Amino acid sequence: MTAAPPRGRRGSPPHAPERTNVDSVDTTILPDLGAAEVRDGDLAAMVDALDADLGQMSGKRLLVTGGGGFLGYYLVQVPLAWNDAHPGELPIHVTVFDNYFRGVPAWLEELGHRPEVELVVHDMRAPLPDPAGDFAYVIHAAGIASPTYYRAHPIETMDANINGLRNLLDSARQRLEAGRNLEGFLFYSSSEIYGDPAADAIPTPETYRGNVSCTGPRACYDESKRYGETLCVNFARQHGIPVTMVRPFNNFGPGMKITDGRVIADLFRDALAGRDLVLLSDGSPTRTFCYVADAVTGYYLALLRGGRGEAYNVGVDGPEISMRELAAMIAELANDLFGHEVKVVHGRSPEADYLVDNPNRRCPDITKAREELGYRPRVTLEEGLRRTLRWYSGNQGGEDR
């Protein structure tokens, strides 16, 4: 087992980023790798890392809510890739609940023709379909995660995060009461539950209680995720629901629509268009960024190995870089891969609340996930950015192919 790299001293300000602060750096891809090869390489790596764990799900049914979204892109495809790698085993059956308000993504529509895949049109704000389905595993990833969209739709955001979760937990309780087995339930919380952490809480452990506004423009998302965790913990304690919570930290990569509205998608959109990359802040806030293949590996580990009622940070603990540094890296990649001559410039968002309650720093302590789940992020930031840019270049308009 590879030893965990040393973490930064809690509370210390970020310095020049250590570009290889992951568990392995043997993930280099050729500069001319295409979008399909990026996807297939990611899936192969995830199946390899999760092979024995996914084997527990053989012959059983998995529900993924929000499966048509960013994280659903790999959440849905990983068990199917495991099926393809094990033709002699009973397949994992995957059902997707999504409202598909932008239509069914092309990649998911194609997968919907597989016999072990079922696509259901369902808005998680509404009561579950009757019957809801016989699922041994549930991943609740449905929700509005882009600040641009949840600021514009705060009530819908809260309804999806709270009502949808409560309906699923009630269904899980009824399943157990009827004597049927439920082996795993994963709730997507968020690193946003920490708000804007104090300096001595960076890197941020799961025990940090947060510094969060309950009335600001981001509160609809932050507070509904906090309440969601409270629901999960109490259903675990009172009803024995095997629910685990994950707190994603700035995931990026294949599956994120280029029109998503998050900063990293906006920067990639500018880069692909060959225009200057526009930052709508002074670029000083810092983040760590986790490539989605590493993150989804962590989410399946939490589903299959996580403790009942426990929460896990899933991300990377370095490098912690400023948004200005991130934009410069993407500009350099675009210039290198596509022959562009773009630079980073600053602008102003038309949204009055764009920067209100925006955290100054975001960096997780992932010790708990390393020790309890065996979580080992492996893709460096540079390589993740390169893979993402290649994937976007083969997905015109940011469609999820």
CSV table of C-alpha atoms in Angstrom, one decimal:
chain,number,residue,atom,x,y,z
A,1,MET,CA,0.0,0.0,0.0
A,2,THR,CA,1.4,3.4,-1.0
A,3,ALA,CA,2.0,5.7,2.0
A,4,ALA,CA,-0.1,8.8,2.1
A,5,PRO,CA,1.8,12.0,1.2
A,6,PRO,CA,2.4,14.6,3.9
A,7,ARG,CA,-0.4,17.1,4.3
A,8,GLY,CA,0.1,20.8,4.7
A,9,ARG,CA,0.2,22.2,8.2
A,10,ARG,CA,-3.4,23.1,9.2
A,11,GLY,CA,-4.0,26.8,9.0
A,12,SER,CA,-0.9,27.6,7.0
A,13,PRO,CA,-1.4,29.8,3.9
A,14,PRO,CA,-1.0,28.2,0.5
A,15,HIS,CA,2.4,28.4,-1.1
A,16,ALA,CA,3.6,27.4,-4.6
A,17,PRO,CA,1.6,24.3,-5.4
A,18,GLU,CA,3.2,20.8,-5.2
A,19,ARG,CA,2.0,19.5,-8.6
A,20,THR,CA,2.2,15.8,-7.7
A,21,ASN,CA,0.5,15.6,-4.3
A,22,VAL,CA,-1.4,12.4,-5.1
A,23,ASP,CA,-0.7,8.8,-4.5
A,24,SER,CA,0.6,7.9,-7.9
A,25,VAL,CA,1.8,9.8,-11.0
A,26,ASP,CA,1.8,6.9,-13.5
A,27,THR,CA,-1.3,8.2,-15.3
A,28,THR,CA,0.3,10.0,-18.1
A,29,ILE,CA,-1.6,10.0,-21.4
A,30,LEU,CA,-0.4,10.9,-24.9
A,31,PRO,CA,-1.1,14.5,-26.0
A,32,ASP,CA,-3.1,13.2,-29.0
A,33,LEU,CA,-5.4,11.0,-26.9
A,34,GLY,CA,-9.0,11.4,-28.1
A,35,ALA,CA,-12.2,11.9,-26.0
A,36,ALA,CA,-13.3,8.3,-26.3
A,37,GLU,CA,-9.9,7.1,-25.2
A,38,VAL,CA,-10.0,9.4,-22.2
A,39,ARG,CA,-13.3,8.0,-21.2
A,40,ASP,CA,-12.3,4.4,-21.8
A,41,GLY,CA,-9.0,4.8,-20.0
A,42,ASP,CA,-10.8,6.3,-17.0
A,43,LEU,CA,-13.3,3.5,-16.9
A,44,ALA,CA,-10.6,0.8,-17.1
A,45,ALA,CA,-8.7,2.4,-14.3
A,46,MET,CA,-11.8,2.7,-12.0
A,47,VAL,CA,-12.8,-0.9,-12.7
A,48,ASP,CA,-9.3,-2.0,-11.9
A,49,ALA,CA,-9.3,-0.1,-8.6
A,50,LEU,CA,-12.8,-1.3,-7.6
A,51,ASP,CA,-12.9,-4.8,-9.1
A,52,ALA,CA,-13.4,-6.8,-5.9
A,53,ASP,CA,-15.7,-4.2,-4.4
A,54,LEU,CA,-18.0,-4.0,-7.4
A,55,GLY,CA,-18.1,-7.8,-7.4
A,56,GLN,CA,-20.2,-7.5,-4.3
A,57,MET,CA,-22.9,-5.9,-6.5
A,58,SER,CA,-23.0,-8.8,-9.0
A,59,GLY,CA,-26.5,-9.8,-9.8
A,60,LYS,CA,-28.0,-7.0,-7.7
A,61,ARG,CA,-29.8,-3.8,-8.5
A,62,LEU,CA,-28.4,-0.3,-8.1
A,63,LEU,CA,-30.4,3.0,-8.2
A,64,VAL,CA,-28.6,6.2,-9.2
A,65,THR,CA,-30.7,9.4,-8.9
A,66,GLY,CA,-29.5,12.3,-11.0
A,67,GLY,CA,-27.7,9.8,-13.2
A,68,GLY,CA,-28.0,12.1,-16.2
A,69,GLY,CA,-25.8,14.7,-14.6
A,70,PHE,CA,-22.1,15.4,-14.2
A,71,LEU,CA,-21.2,12.8,-11.6
A,72,GLY,CA,-23.7,10.4,-13.1
A,73,TYR,CA,-21.6,10.1,-16.2
A,74,TYR,CA,-19.1,7.8,-14.5
A,75,LEU,CA,-21.4,6.6,-11.6
A,76,VAL,CA,-23.6,4.9,-14.2
A,77,GLN,CA,-20.8,3.7,-16.6
A,78,VAL,CA,-18.5,2.2,-14.0
A,79,PRO,CA,-20.7,-0.8,-13.0
A,80,LEU,CA,-21.5,-1.4,-16.7
A,81,ALA,CA,-17.8,-1.4,-17.5
A,82,TRP,CA,-17.4,-4.0,-14.7
A,83,ASN,CA,-20.1,-6.1,-16.4
A,84,ASP,CA,-18.3,-5.9,-19.7
A,85,ALA,CA,-15.0,-7.0,-17.9
A,86,HIS,CA,-16.8,-10.0,-16.3
A,87,PRO,CA,-19.0,-11.6,-18.9
A,88,GLY,CA,-19.2,-14.8,-16.9
A,89,GLU,CA,-20.7,-13.1,-13.8
A,90,LEU,CA,-24.2,-12.0,-13.1
A,91,PRO,CA,-24.5,-8.3,-14.2
A,92,ILE,CA,-25.0,-5.3,-12.0
A,93,HIS,CA,-28.4,-3.8,-13.0
A,94,VAL,CA,-28.5,0.0,-13.1
A,95,THR,CA,-31.7,2.1,-12.9
A,96,VAL,CA,-31.4,5.9,-13.3
A,97,PHE,CA,-33.9,8.3,-11.9
A,98,ASP,CA,-33.6,11.8,-13.5
A,99,ASN,CA,-36.0,14.5,-14.7
A,100,TYR,CA,-34.0,14.9,-17.9
A,101,PHE,CA,-35.1,18.5,-18.1
A,102,ARG,CA,-32.4,19.1,-20.8
A,103,GLY,CA,-33.2,15.8,-22.5
A,104,VAL,CA,-31.6,12.5,-22.1
A,105,PRO,CA,-27.8,12.9,-22.7
A,106,ALA,CA,-26.6,11.1,-25.9
A,107,TRP,CA,-24.3,8.8,-23.9
A,108,LEU,CA,-27.1,7.7,-21.5
A,109,GLU,CA,-29.6,7.2,-24.3
A,110,GLU,CA,-27.1,4.8,-26.0
A,111,LEU,CA,-26.6,2.9,-22.7
A,112,GLY,CA,-30.4,2.7,-22.2
A,113,HIS,CA,-30.5,0.0,-24.9
A,114,ARG,CA,-28.5,-2.4,-22.7
A,115,PRO,CA,-30.7,-5.1,-21.1
A,116,GLU,CA,-29.3,-4.3,-17.6
A,117,VAL,CA,-30.1,-0.6,-17.8
A,118,GLU,CA,-33.4,1.1,-17.0
A,119,LEU,CA,-34.0,4.9,-17.5
A,120,VAL,CA,-36.9,6.3,-15.5
A,121,VAL,CA,-38.1,9.9,-15.9
A,122,HIS,CA,-38.7,11.1,-12.4
A,123,ASP,CA,-38.4,14.4,-10.6
A,124,MET,CA,-36.9,13.8,-7.1
A,125,ARG,CA,-39.0,16.5,-5.6
A,126,ALA,CA,-42.1,14.4,-6.2
A,127,PRO,CA,-43.1,11.2,-4.4
A,128,LEU,CA,-41.3,8.1,-5.6
A,129,PRO,CA,-42.8,6.0,-8.3
A,130,ASP,CA,-45.1,3.2,-7.1
A,131,PRO,CA,-43.5,0.7,-7.0
A,132,ALA,CA,-40.2,2.4,-6.5
A,133,GLY,CA,-38.1,-0.6,-7.4
A,134,ASP,CA,-36.3,-3.4,-5.6
A,135,PHE,CA,-32.8,-2.0,-5.1
A,136,ALA,CA,-30.0,-3.4,-3.0
A,137,TYR,CA,-28.0,-0.2,-3.4
A,138,VAL,CA,-29.0,3.4,-3.7
A,139,ILE,CA,-26.8,6.4,-4.8
A,140,HIS,CA,-28.6,9.7,-4.3
A,141,ALA,CA,-26.8,12.2,-6.5
A,142,ALA,CA,-29.7,14.2,-7.8
A,143,GLY,CA,-29.7,17.9,-7.1
A,144,ILE,CA,-28.5,21.3,-8.4
A,145,ALA,CA,-24.8,21.7,-7.6
A,146,SER,CA,-23.8,24.6,-9.8
A,147,PRO,CA,-23.9,27.9,-7.8
A,148,THR,CA,-25.2,29.8,-10.9
A,149,TYR,CA,-28.2,27.5,-11.0
A,150,TYR,CA,-29.0,27.0,-7.3
A,151,ARG,CA,-28.9,30.8,-6.7
A,152,ALA,CA,-31.4,31.2,-9.5
A,153,HIS,CA,-33.6,28.2,-8.2
A,154,PRO,CA,-33.2,28.2,-4.4
A,155,ILE,CA,-36.5,26.5,-3.5
A,156,GLU,CA,-36.2,23.8,-6.1
A,157,THR,CA,-32.7,23.2,-4.9
A,158,MET,CA,-33.9,22.7,-1.3
A,159,ASP,CA,-36.8,20.5,-2.4
A,160,ALA,CA,-34.6,18.2,-4.3
A,161,ASN,CA,-32.0,18.0,-1.6
A,162,ILE,CA,-34.5,17.4,1.3
A,163,ASN,CA,-37.7,16.0,0.0
A,164,GLY,CA,-36.0,13.6,-2.5
A,165,LEU,CA,-33.7,12.3,0.2
A,166,ARG,CA,-36.5,11.9,2.8
A,167,ASN,CA,-38.6,9.9,0.2
A,168,LEU,CA,-35.6,7.6,-0.4
A,169,LEU,CA,-34.9,7.1,3.2
A,170,ASP,CA,-38.5,6.3,4.0
A,171,SER,CA,-38.5,3.8,1.1
A,172,ALA,CA,-35.3,2.2,2.5
A,173,ARG,CA,-36.9,2.0,6.0
A,174,GLN,CA,-40.0,0.3,4.5
A,175,ARG,CA,-37.8,-2.2,2.6
A,176,LEU,CA,-36.0,-3.2,5.8
A,177,GLU,CA,-39.2,-3.4,7.7
A,178,ALA,CA,-40.6,-5.8,5.1
A,179,GLY,CA,-37.5,-8.1,5.6
A,180,ARG,CA,-35.8,-7.2,2.4
A,181,ASN,CA,-32.1,-6.6,2.2
A,182,LEU,CA,-30.6,-3.1,1.7
A,183,GLU,CA,-26.8,-3.3,1.4
A,184,GLY,CA,-25.8,0.3,0.8
A,185,PHE,CA,-27.1,3.8,0.5
A,186,LEU,CA,-24.9,6.8,-0.5
A,187,PHE,CA,-26.0,10.4,0.0
A,188,TYR,CA,-24.1,13.2,-1.8
A,189,SER,CA,-23.6,15.9,0.7
A,190,SER,CA,-21.1,18.7,-0.2
A,191,SER,CA,-17.9,20.4,1.0
A,192,GLU,CA,-20.1,23.5,1.0
A,193,ILE,CA,-21.4,22.4,4.4
A,194,TYR,CA,-18.2,23.8,5.8
A,195,GLY,CA,-18.9,27.2,4.5
A,196,ASP,CA,-15.8,29.4,4.7
A,197,PRO,CA,-13.5,27.5,7.0
A,198,ALA,CA,-11.4,29.3,9.6
A,199,ALA,CA,-7.7,29.3,8.9
A,200,ASP,CA,-6.9,26.7,11.6
A,201,ALA,CA,-9.4,24.3,9.9
A,202,ILE,CA,-7.5,24.0,6.6
A,203,PRO,CA,-7.1,21.2,5.6
A,204,THR,CA,-10.7,20.7,6.7
A,205,PRO,CA,-11.5,17.4,8.6
A,206,GLU,CA,-15.0,15.9,8.8
A,207,THR,CA,-15.1,17.0,12.5
A,208,TYR,CA,-15.2,20.7,11.6
A,209,ARG,CA,-18.6,22.0,12.2
A,210,GLY,CA,-18.6,24.8,9.7
A,211,ASN,CA,-18.8,28.6,9.2
A,212,VAL,CA,-21.9,28.9,7.2
A,213,SER,CA,-24.5,31.6,6.5
A,214,CYS,CA,-28.1,30.3,6.9
A,215,THR,CA,-29.6,33.2,5.0
A,216,GLY,CA,-27.1,34.1,2.2
A,217,PRO,CA,-27.5,33.4,-1.5
A,218,ARG,CA,-25.7,30.0,-1.2
A,219,ALA,CA,-27.6,28.9,1.9
A,220,CYS,CA,-30.3,27.1,0.0
A,221,TYR,CA,-27.7,24.5,-1.1
A,222,ASP,CA,-25.4,24.6,2.0
A,223,GLU,CA,-28.0,24.3,4.6
A,224,SER,CA,-30.1,21.7,2.8
A,225,LYS,CA,-27.1,19.5,2.5
A,226,ARG,CA,-26.4,20.0,6.2
A,227,TYR,CA,-30.0,19.0,7.1
A,228,GLY,CA,-29.7,16.1,4.7
A,229,GLU,CA,-26.8,14.7,6.7
A,230,THR,CA,-28.8,15.1,9.9
A,231,LEU,CA,-31.6,13.1,8.3
A,232,CYS,CA,-29.1,10.4,7.2
A,233,VAL,CA,-27.5,10.1,10.6
A,234,ASN,CA,-30.8,9.7,12.4
A,235,PHE,CA,-32.3,7.2,10.0
A,236,ALA,CA,-29.1,5.2,10.5
A,237,ARG,CA,-29.4,5.4,14.2
A,238,GLN,CA,-33.1,4.8,14.6
A,239,HIS,CA,-33.9,2.5,11.7
A,240,GLY,CA,-30.6,0.9,10.9
A,241,ILE,CA,-30.3,2.3,7.3
A,242,PRO,CA,-26.8,1.6,6.0
A,243,VAL,CA,-26.4,5.1,4.8
A,244,THR,CA,-23.0,6.8,4.2
A,245,MET,CA,-22.4,10.4,3.3
A,246,VAL,CA,-19.8,11.9,1.0
A,247,ARG,CA,-18.6,15.5,0.9
A,248,PRO,CA,-17.2,16.2,-2.6
A,249,PHE,CA,-14.4,18.8,-3.0
A,250,ASN,CA,-14.3,20.5,-6.3
A,251,ASN,CA,-14.6,17.6,-8.8
A,252,PHE,CA,-14.0,18.2,-12.4
A,253,GLY,CA,-13.6,16.2,-15.6
A,254,PRO,CA,-15.6,14.3,-18.2
A,255,GLY,CA,-19.3,14.5,-17.8
A,256,MET,CA,-19.4,18.2,-16.7
A,257,LYS,CA,-21.3,20.2,-19.3
A,258,ILE,CA,-19.3,23.1,-20.6
A,259,THR,CA,-22.4,25.2,-19.9
A,260,ASP,CA,-22.5,24.0,-16.3
A,261,GLY,CA,-21.7,27.5,-14.9
A,262,ARG,CA,-19.0,26.5,-12.5
A,263,VAL,CA,-15.7,28.4,-12.9
A,264,ILE,CA,-13.7,25.5,-14.2
A,265,ALA,CA,-16.2,24.7,-17.0
A,266,ASP,CA,-16.3,28.4,-17.9
A,267,LEU,CA,-12.5,28.4,-18.2
A,268,PHE,CA,-12.5,25.4,-20.4
A,269,ARG,CA,-15.2,26.9,-22.6
A,270,ASP,CA,-13.0,30.0,-23.2
A,271,ALA,CA,-10.0,27.8,-23.8
A,272,LEU,CA,-11.7,25.7,-26.4
A,273,ALA,CA,-13.0,28.7,-28.2
A,274,GLY,CA,-9.5,30.2,-28.4
A,275,ARG,CA,-10.4,33.3,-26.5
A,276,ASP,CA,-8.9,34.8,-23.4
A,277,LEU,CA,-9.9,33.1,-20.1
A,278,VAL,CA,-12.1,35.4,-18.1
A,279,LEU,CA,-12.0,35.3,-14.3
A,280,LEU,CA,-15.0,37.0,-12.6
A,281,SER,CA,-13.0,37.6,-9.3
A,282,ASP,CA,-9.5,38.8,-8.4
A,283,GLY,CA,-8.4,35.1,-8.7
A,284,SER,CA,-7.1,34.9,-5.1
A,285,PRO,CA,-9.5,32.2,-3.6
A,286,THR,CA,-7.8,28.8,-3.4
A,287,ARG,CA,-9.1,25.3,-4.0
A,288,THR,CA,-7.9,21.8,-4.5
A,289,PHE,CA,-9.3,20.1,-7.6
A,290,CYS,CA,-10.1,16.4,-7.8
A,291,TYR,CA,-10.3,14.6,-11.2
A,292,VAL,CA,-13.7,12.9,-11.5
A,293,ALA,CA,-12.3,9.4,-12.0
A,294,ASP,CA,-10.5,9.5,-8.7
A,295,ALA,CA,-13.6,11.0,-7.0
A,296,VAL,CA,-16.1,8.4,-8.4
A,297,THR,CA,-13.7,5.7,-7.2
A,298,GLY,CA,-13.9,7.2,-3.8
A,299,TYR,CA,-17.7,7.4,-3.9
A,300,TYR,CA,-18.0,3.7,-4.7
A,301,LEU,CA,-15.6,2.9,-1.9
A,302,ALA,CA,-17.8,4.9,0.5
A,303,LEU,CA,-20.9,3.1,-0.7
A,304,LEU,CA,-19.3,-0.4,-0.4
A,305,ARG,CA,-16.9,0.1,2.6
A,306,GLY,CA,-18.2,3.2,4.4
A,307,GLY,CA,-19.4,3.2,8.0
A,308,ARG,CA,-23.1,3.5,8.8
A,309,GLY,CA,-24.0,7.1,9.4
A,310,GLU,CA,-20.4,8.2,8.6
A,311,ALA,CA,-19.3,11.1,6.4
A,312,TYR,CA,-16.2,11.2,4.3
A,313,ASN,CA,-14.4,14.0,2.5
A,314,VAL,CA,-13.7,13.0,-1.1
A,315,GLY,CA,-11.2,15.1,-3.0
A,316,VAL,CA,-7.4,15.7,-3.0
A,317,ASP,CA,-5.4,17.4,-0.3
A,318,GLY,CA,-3.1,19.2,-2.7
A,319,PRO,CA,-2.0,21.2,-4.5
A,320,GLU,CA,-4.1,24.0,-3.1
A,321,ILE,CA,-3.9,26.6,-5.8
A,322,SER,CA,-5.5,30.0,-6.6
A,323,MET,CA,-8.1,30.4,-9.2
A,324,ARG,CA,-5.6,32.6,-11.0
A,325,GLU,CA,-3.1,29.8,-11.1
A,326,LEU,CA,-5.7,27.3,-12.3
A,327,ALA,CA,-6.7,29.6,-15.2
A,328,ALA,CA,-3.1,30.0,-16.1
A,329,MET,CA,-2.6,26.3,-16.2
A,330,ILE,CA,-5.6,25.8,-18.5
A,331,ALA,CA,-4.5,28.6,-20.8
A,332,GLU,CA,-1.1,27.0,-21.1
A,333,LEU,CA,-2.6,23.6,-21.9
A,334,ALA,CA,-4.9,25.1,-24.5
A,335,ASN,CA,-1.9,26.9,-26.1
A,336,ASP,CA,0.1,23.7,-26.0
A,337,LEU,CA,-2.6,21.3,-27.3
A,338,PHE,CA,-4.4,23.5,-29.8
A,339,GLY,CA,-1.9,26.2,-30.8
A,340,HIS,CA,-4.0,28.9,-29.2
A,341,GLU,CA,-2.5,32.2,-27.8
A,342,VAL,CA,-4.9,32.9,-25.0
A,343,LYS,CA,-4.2,34.6,-21.7
A,344,VAL,CA,-6.1,35.2,-18.4
A,345,VAL,CA,-8.1,38.4,-18.0
A,346,HIS,CA,-10.5,39.7,-15.3
A,347,GLY,CA,-14.1,40.6,-15.7
A,348,ARG,CA,-17.2,41.2,-13.6
A,349,SER,CA,-20.2,38.9,-13.2
A,350,PRO,CA,-23.7,40.3,-14.1
A,351,GLU,CA,-24.9,38.4,-10.9
A,352,ALA,CA,-24.9,40.8,-7.9
A,353,ASP,CA,-24.5,37.8,-5.5
A,354,TYR,CA,-21.8,36.0,-7.5
A,355,LEU,CA,-19.1,36.4,-4.9
A,356,VAL,CA,-21.3,36.7,-1.7
A,357,ASP,CA,-20.3,34.0,0.8
A,358,ASN,CA,-17.8,32.5,-1.6
A,359,PRO,CA,-15.2,30.5,0.5
A,360,ASN,CA,-11.7,31.9,0.5
A,361,ARG,CA,-10.1,28.5,0.8
A,362,ARG,CA,-11.2,24.9,0.2
A,363,CYS,CA,-8.9,22.0,1.0
A,364,PRO,CA,-9.9,18.7,2.5
A,365,ASP,CA,-8.3,16.5,5.1
A,366,ILE,CA,-8.8,13.1,3.5
A,367,THR,CA,-7.1,11.0,6.2
A,368,LYS,CA,-10.4,9.4,7.2
A,369,ALA,CA,-11.2,8.3,3.6
A,370,ARG,CA,-7.6,7.0,3.2
A,371,GLU,CA,-7.7,5.0,6.4
A,372,GLU,CA,-11.2,3.7,6.5
A,373,LEU,CA,-12.0,3.3,2.7
A,374,GLY,CA,-8.5,2.8,1.2
A,375,TYR,CA,-9.1,5.9,-0.9
A,376,ARG,CA,-6.1,6.7,-3.0
A,377,PRO,CA,-6.4,9.6,-5.6
A,378,ARG,CA,-3.9,9.0,-8.4
A,379,VAL,CA,-4.4,11.6,-11.2
A,380,THR,CA,-2.4,14.7,-10.9
A,381,LEU,CA,-4.0,18.1,-11.5
A,382,GLU,CA,-2.1,18.7,-14.7
A,383,GLU,CA,-3.0,15.3,-16.1
A,384,GLY,CA,-6.7,15.7,-15.1
A,385,LEU,CA,-6.8,19.1,-16.8
A,386,ARG,CA,-5.3,17.6,-19.9
A,387,ARG,CA,-7.7,14.7,-20.0
A,388,THR,CA,-10.6,17.0,-19.5
A,389,LEU,CA,-9.6,19.4,-22.2
A,390,ARG,CA,-9.2,16.4,-24.6
A,391,TRP,CA,-12.6,15.1,-23.6
A,392,TYR,CA,-14.2,18.5,-24.2
A,393,SER,CA,-12.5,18.8,-27.5
A,394,GLY,CA,-14.4,15.7,-28.6
A,395,ASN,CA,-17.7,16.8,-27.1
A,396,GLN,CA,-18.8,19.8,-29.1
A,397,GLY,CA,-21.0,22.2,-27.1
A,398,GLY,CA,-20.1,20.4,-23.9
A,399,GLU,CA,-22.6,17.5,-24.6
A,400,ASP,CA,-21.9,14.3,-22.7
A,401,ARG,CA,-21.0,11.8,-25.4
